[in-house]
Amino acid sequence: MLRATASSQEPLPCIDFIAEAEHCPVCGEAVQAQKSKRRRVVTLAAGAFVAREVRKRCGSDSNHPVLVSEKLSCLVPPRQGYGYDLIVQVGLARYLRNLQREEIRTELLAEQGIIVSDGSISNLCDRFLRLLEGLHHRRAPAVRAAMNGSYPLH
C-alpha cells in the first residue's frame, strides 16, 4: 500500500486538492469551504501520498450539492485509495498478460516501488472489470453506430 522507502517511518507527503468551482452550479452564488477530508492514495504516477480534499458548498443554500475537486476525481475513484492508473496497470497485467497476484505484486514492487497486498490485488482486478464494463455500456451506442448494422465476430 505504501511506496517502499529506506525508512518506513517517513511520513507521506500531503497534497491539497481544493474544489475548483467558485460559484454554485445550481444558483450561481459564491461557494465556501465546507470541510476537508484526508485519505491515503497510491498512484503509479505519484506513489503513495495523503490527499487532503477541501470540499465546498453553496453559501446561500446548504441543500445544494457539495462540490469536490475534479483533479482528485480524475486520479482516484470516490472513496478509494488506489488511482485509476494503478487499477488499469493491475487489470492489464492480470487479464492481458495472465499474471497471478504474486507476480503482479512482485512487478509493482520491483518496477514502481509500490507494496500492495494479495487481497488488494484481487480487489483492484474486480474494480478494473467493473470500470471496463461501465465503459462498454457508455460506449455501446457509438460502437453500434460504427458497425453500420454489421455483425462483429470475436
PDB file of C-alpha atoms in Angstrom:
ATOM      1  CA  MET A   1       0.000   0.000   0.000  1.00  0.00           C
ATOM      2  CA  LEU A   2       2.947   2.309   0.567  1.00  0.00           C
ATOM      3  CA  ARG A   3       5.800   3.227  -1.717  1.00  0.00           C
ATOM      4  CA  ALA A   4       8.825   1.356  -0.442  1.00  0.00           C
ATOM      5  CA  THR A   5      11.333   3.691   1.212  1.00  0.00           C
ATOM      6  CA  ALA A   6      14.542   3.311   3.170  1.00  0.00           C
ATOM      7  CA  SER A   7      12.644   4.098   6.341  1.00  0.00           C
ATOM      8  CA  SER A   8       9.015   3.012   6.607  1.00  0.00           C
ATOM      9  CA  GLN A   9       8.534   5.597   9.374  1.00  0.00           C
ATOM     10  CA  GLU A  10       8.840   8.550   6.990  1.00  0.00           C
ATOM     11  CA  PRO A  11       5.579  10.499   6.805  1.00  0.00           C
ATOM     12  CA  LEU A  12       3.766  10.520   3.498  1.00  0.00           C
ATOM     13  CA  PRO A  13       3.622  13.828   1.634  1.00  0.00           C
ATOM     14  CA  CYS A  14       0.296  15.651   1.872  1.00  0.00           C
ATOM     15  CA  ILE A  15      -1.152  17.187  -1.289  1.00  0.00           C
ATOM     16  CA  ASP A  16      -4.103  19.596  -1.176  1.00  0.00           C
ATOM     17  CA  PHE A  17      -6.949  19.216  -3.668  1.00  0.00           C
ATOM     18  CA  ILE A  18      -9.346  22.153  -3.422  1.00  0.00           C
ATOM     19  CA  ALA A  19     -12.692  22.081  -5.223  1.00  0.00           C
ATOM     20  CA  GLU A  20     -12.166  24.231  -8.316  1.00  0.00           C
ATOM     21  CA  ALA A  21     -15.668  25.757  -8.522  1.00  0.00           C
ATOM     22  CA  GLU A  22     -16.078  29.329  -7.336  1.00  0.00           C
ATOM     23  CA  HIS A  23     -19.865  29.504  -7.842  1.00  0.00           C
ATOM     24  CA  CYS A  24     -22.734  27.144  -7.106  1.00  0.00           C
ATOM     25  CA  PRO A  25     -23.804  25.280 -10.270  1.00  0.00           C
ATOM     26  CA  VAL A  26     -27.475  25.446  -9.158  1.00  0.00           C
ATOM     27  CA  CYS A  27     -27.944  29.108  -8.219  1.00  0.00           C
ATOM     28  CA  GLY A  28     -24.679  30.839  -9.156  1.00  0.00           C
ATOM     29  CA  GLU A  29     -23.958  32.089  -5.616  1.00  0.00           C
ATOM     30  CA  ALA A  30     -20.426  32.076  -4.248  1.00  0.00           C
ATOM     31  CA  VAL A  31     -19.288  28.854  -2.623  1.00  0.00           C
ATOM     32  CA  GLN A  32     -17.320  28.487   0.580  1.00  0.00           C
ATOM     33  CA  ALA A  33     -15.180  25.740   2.071  1.00  0.00           C
ATOM     34  CA  GLN A  34     -17.367  23.250   3.894  1.00  0.00           C
ATOM     35  CA  LYS A  35     -14.874  20.690   5.211  1.00  0.00           C
ATOM     36  CA  SER A  36     -11.731  18.830   4.340  1.00  0.00           C
ATOM     37  CA  LYS A  37     -11.159  15.101   4.190  1.00  0.00           C
ATOM     38  CA  ARG A  38      -7.918  13.195   4.183  1.00  0.00           C
ATOM     39  CA  ARG A  39      -7.239   9.816   2.637  1.00  0.00           C
ATOM     40  CA  ARG A  40      -4.171   7.848   1.734  1.00  0.00           C
ATOM     41  CA  VAL A  41      -3.840   7.459  -2.029  1.00  0.00           C
ATOM     42  CA  VAL A  42      -1.495   5.341  -4.127  1.00  0.00           C
ATOM     43  CA  THR A  43      -0.972   6.038  -7.842  1.00  0.00           C
ATOM     44  CA  LEU A  44       1.648   4.899 -10.321  1.00  0.00           C
ATOM     45  CA  ALA A  45       2.456   8.480 -11.242  1.00  0.00           C
ATOM     46  CA  ALA A  46       2.976   9.852  -7.730  1.00  0.00           C
ATOM     47  CA  GLY A  47       3.351   6.823  -5.471  1.00  0.00           C
ATOM     48  CA  ALA A  48       1.782   6.979  -2.019  1.00  0.00           C
ATOM     49  CA  PHE A  49       0.605  10.288  -0.564  1.00  0.00           C
ATOM     50  CA  VAL A  50      -2.100  11.764   1.618  1.00  0.00           C
ATOM     51  CA  ALA A  51      -4.736  13.625  -0.383  1.00  0.00           C
ATOM     52  CA  ARG A  52      -6.416  16.414   1.561  1.00  0.00           C
ATOM     53  CA  GLU A  53      -9.577  17.360  -0.300  1.00  0.00           C
ATOM     54  CA  VAL A  54     -11.238  20.659   0.538  1.00  0.00           C
ATOM     55  CA  ARG A  55     -14.919  20.430  -0.351  1.00  0.00           C
ATOM     56  CA  LYS A  56     -17.110  23.449  -0.986  1.00  0.00           C
ATOM     57  CA  ARG A  57     -20.800  24.185  -0.598  1.00  0.00           C
ATOM     58  CA  CYS A  58     -23.169  26.931  -1.699  1.00  0.00           C
ATOM     59  CA  GLY A  59     -23.050  29.876   0.693  1.00  0.00           C
ATOM     60  CA  SER A  60     -26.778  30.595   0.429  1.00  0.00           C
ATOM     61  CA  ASP A  61     -28.413  27.135   0.340  1.00  0.00           C
ATOM     62  CA  SER A  62     -26.922  24.148   2.153  1.00  0.00           C
ATOM     63  CA  ASN A  63     -29.231  21.776   0.246  1.00  0.00           C
ATOM     64  CA  HIS A  64     -27.262  22.333  -2.961  1.00  0.00           C
ATOM     65  CA  PRO A  65     -24.694  19.646  -3.810  1.00  0.00           C
ATOM     66  CA  VAL A  66     -21.263  19.565  -2.203  1.00  0.00           C
ATOM     67  CA  LEU A  67     -18.526  20.377  -4.708  1.00  0.00           C
ATOM     68  CA  VAL A  68     -15.401  18.203  -4.839  1.00  0.00           C
ATOM     69  CA  SER A  69     -12.034  18.506  -6.550  1.00  0.00           C
ATOM     70  CA  GLU A  70     -12.189  17.446 -10.195  1.00  0.00           C
ATOM     71  CA  LYS A  71      -8.417  16.908 -10.236  1.00  0.00           C
ATOM     72  CA  LEU A  72      -8.631  14.355  -7.435  1.00  0.00           C
ATOM     73  CA  SER A  73     -11.700  12.751  -9.044  1.00  0.00           C
ATOM     74  CA  CYS A  74      -9.661  12.220 -12.235  1.00  0.00           C
ATOM     75  CA  LEU A  75      -6.875  10.491 -10.284  1.00  0.00           C
ATOM     76  CA  VAL A  76      -8.793   8.286  -7.856  1.00  0.00           C
ATOM     77  CA  PRO A  77     -12.344   6.875  -7.750  1.00  0.00           C
ATOM     78  CA  PRO A  78     -14.574   8.281  -4.984  1.00  0.00           C
ATOM     79  CA  ARG A  79     -13.836   6.831  -1.530  1.00  0.00           C
ATOM     80  CA  GLN A  80     -10.996   4.697  -2.934  1.00  0.00           C
ATOM     81  CA  GLY A  81      -7.303   4.609  -2.108  1.00  0.00           C
ATOM     82  CA  TYR A  82      -5.851   3.411  -5.406  1.00  0.00           C
ATOM     83  CA  GLY A  83      -5.603   5.550  -8.525  1.00  0.00           C
ATOM     84  CA  TYR A  84      -7.113   4.746 -11.893  1.00  0.00           C
ATOM     85  CA  ASP A  85      -3.620   4.279 -13.353  1.00  0.00           C
ATOM     86  CA  LEU A  86      -2.820   1.579 -10.791  1.00  0.00           C
ATOM     87  CA  ILE A  87      -6.174  -0.128 -11.347  1.00  0.00           C
ATOM     88  CA  VAL A  88      -5.520  -0.258 -15.097  1.00  0.00           C
ATOM     89  CA  GLN A  89      -1.946  -1.491 -14.613  1.00  0.00           C
ATOM     90  CA  VAL A  90      -3.094  -4.343 -12.366  1.00  0.00           C
ATOM     91  CA  GLY A  91      -6.079  -5.206 -14.607  1.00  0.00           C
ATOM     92  CA  LEU A  92      -3.969  -5.353 -17.757  1.00  0.00           C
ATOM     93  CA  ALA A  93      -1.318  -7.441 -16.011  1.00  0.00           C
ATOM     94  CA  ARG A  94      -3.971  -9.895 -14.837  1.00  0.00           C
ATOM     95  CA  TYR A  95      -6.246 -10.167 -17.863  1.00  0.00           C
ATOM     96  CA  LEU A  96      -3.958  -9.432 -20.829  1.00  0.00           C
ATOM     97  CA  ARG A  97      -0.665 -10.834 -19.584  1.00  0.00           C
ATOM     98  CA  ASN A  98      -2.240 -13.563 -17.394  1.00  0.00           C
ATOM     99  CA  LEU A  99      -0.067 -12.767 -14.379  1.00  0.00           C
ATOM    100  CA  GLN A 100      -1.029 -14.160 -10.981  1.00  0.00           C
ATOM    101  CA  ARG A 101      -1.446 -11.988  -7.895  1.00  0.00           C
ATOM    102  CA  GLU A 102       2.016 -12.691  -6.523  1.00  0.00           C
ATOM    103  CA  GLU A 103       3.603 -11.930  -9.907  1.00  0.00           C
ATOM    104  CA  ILE A 104       1.737  -8.623 -10.067  1.00  0.00           C
ATOM    105  CA  ARG A 105       2.837  -7.750  -6.521  1.00  0.00           C
ATOM    106  CA  THR A 106       6.449  -8.547  -7.352  1.00  0.00           C
ATOM    107  CA  GLU A 107       6.310  -6.480 -10.540  1.00  0.00           C
ATOM    108  CA  LEU A 108       4.777  -3.464  -8.781  1.00  0.00           C
ATOM    109  CA  LEU A 109       7.407  -3.589  -6.060  1.00  0.00           C
ATOM    110  CA  ALA A 110      10.345  -4.058  -8.454  1.00  0.00           C
ATOM    111  CA  GLU A 111       9.292  -1.515 -11.094  1.00  0.00           C
ATOM    112  CA  GLN A 112       7.317   1.079  -9.124  1.00  0.00           C
ATOM    113  CA  GLY A 113       8.346   0.545  -5.502  1.00  0.00           C
ATOM    114  CA  ILE A 114       4.700   0.069  -4.522  1.00  0.00           C
ATOM    115  CA  ILE A 115       3.668  -2.560  -1.975  1.00  0.00           C
ATOM    116  CA  VAL A 116       0.146  -3.953  -2.440  1.00  0.00           C
ATOM    117  CA  SER A 117      -1.318  -6.975  -0.631  1.00  0.00           C
ATOM    118  CA  ASP A 118      -2.693 -10.039  -2.428  1.00  0.00           C
ATOM    119  CA  GLY A 119      -6.215  -9.151  -1.346  1.00  0.00           C
ATOM    120  CA  SER A 120      -5.847  -5.619  -2.677  1.00  0.00           C
ATOM    121  CA  ILE A 121      -4.626  -7.018  -5.998  1.00  0.00           C
ATOM    122  CA  SER A 122      -7.819  -9.091  -6.200  1.00  0.00           C
ATOM    123  CA  ASN A 123      -9.934  -6.036  -5.362  1.00  0.00           C
ATOM    124  CA  LEU A 124      -8.124  -3.945  -7.985  1.00  0.00           C
ATOM    125  CA  CYS A 125      -8.800  -6.653 -10.593  1.00  0.00           C
ATOM    126  CA  ASP A 126     -12.505  -6.584  -9.694  1.00  0.00           C
ATOM    127  CA  ARG A 127     -12.581  -2.761  -9.898  1.00  0.00           C
ATOM    128  CA  PHE A 128     -10.885  -2.923 -13.298  1.00  0.00           C
ATOM    129  CA  LEU A 129     -13.617  -5.241 -14.595  1.00  0.00           C
ATOM    130  CA  ARG A 130     -16.405  -3.035 -13.199  1.00  0.00           C
ATOM    131  CA  LEU A 131     -14.861   0.091 -14.742  1.00  0.00           C
ATOM    132  CA  LEU A 132     -14.370  -1.687 -18.074  1.00  0.00           C
ATOM    133  CA  GLU A 133     -17.984  -2.879 -18.017  1.00  0.00           C
ATOM    134  CA  GLY A 134     -19.179   0.674 -17.364  1.00  0.00           C
ATOM    135  CA  LEU A 135     -17.066   1.962 -20.236  1.00  0.00           C
ATOM    136  CA  HIS A 136     -18.547  -0.646 -22.583  1.00  0.00           C
ATOM    137  CA  HIS A 137     -22.086   0.329 -21.581  1.00  0.00           C
ATOM    138  CA  ARG A 138     -21.372   4.035 -22.094  1.00  0.00           C
ATOM    139  CA  ARG A 139     -19.733   3.456 -25.489  1.00  0.00           C
ATOM    140  CA  ALA A 140     -22.270   0.911 -26.811  1.00  0.00           C
ATOM    141  CA  PRO A 141     -24.230   3.445 -28.923  1.00  0.00           C
ATOM    142  CA  ALA A 142     -21.047   4.670 -30.639  1.00  0.00           C
ATOM    143  CA  VAL A 143     -19.898   1.110 -31.344  1.00  0.00           C
ATOM    144  CA  ARG A 144     -23.338   0.205 -32.669  1.00  0.00           C
ATOM    145  CA  ALA A 145     -23.284   3.221 -34.989  1.00  0.00           C
ATOM    146  CA  ALA A 146     -19.747   2.440 -36.206  1.00  0.00           C
ATOM    147  CA  MET A 147     -20.733  -1.132 -37.138  1.00  0.00           C
ATOM    148  CA  ASN A 148     -23.460   0.108 -39.540  1.00  0.00           C
ATOM    149  CA  GLY A 149     -25.618  -2.937 -38.933  1.00  0.00           C
ATOM    150  CA  SER A 150     -22.809  -5.440 -39.491  1.00  0.00           C
ATOM    151  CA  TYR A 151     -22.198  -8.395 -37.201  1.00  0.00           C
ATOM    152  CA  PRO A 152     -18.997  -8.422 -35.090  1.00  0.00           C
ATOM    153  CA  LEU A 153     -17.159 -11.694 -34.730  1.00  0.00           C
ATOM    154  CA  HIS A 154     -14.829 -12.436 -31.833  1.00  0.00           C
TER     155      HIS A 154
END
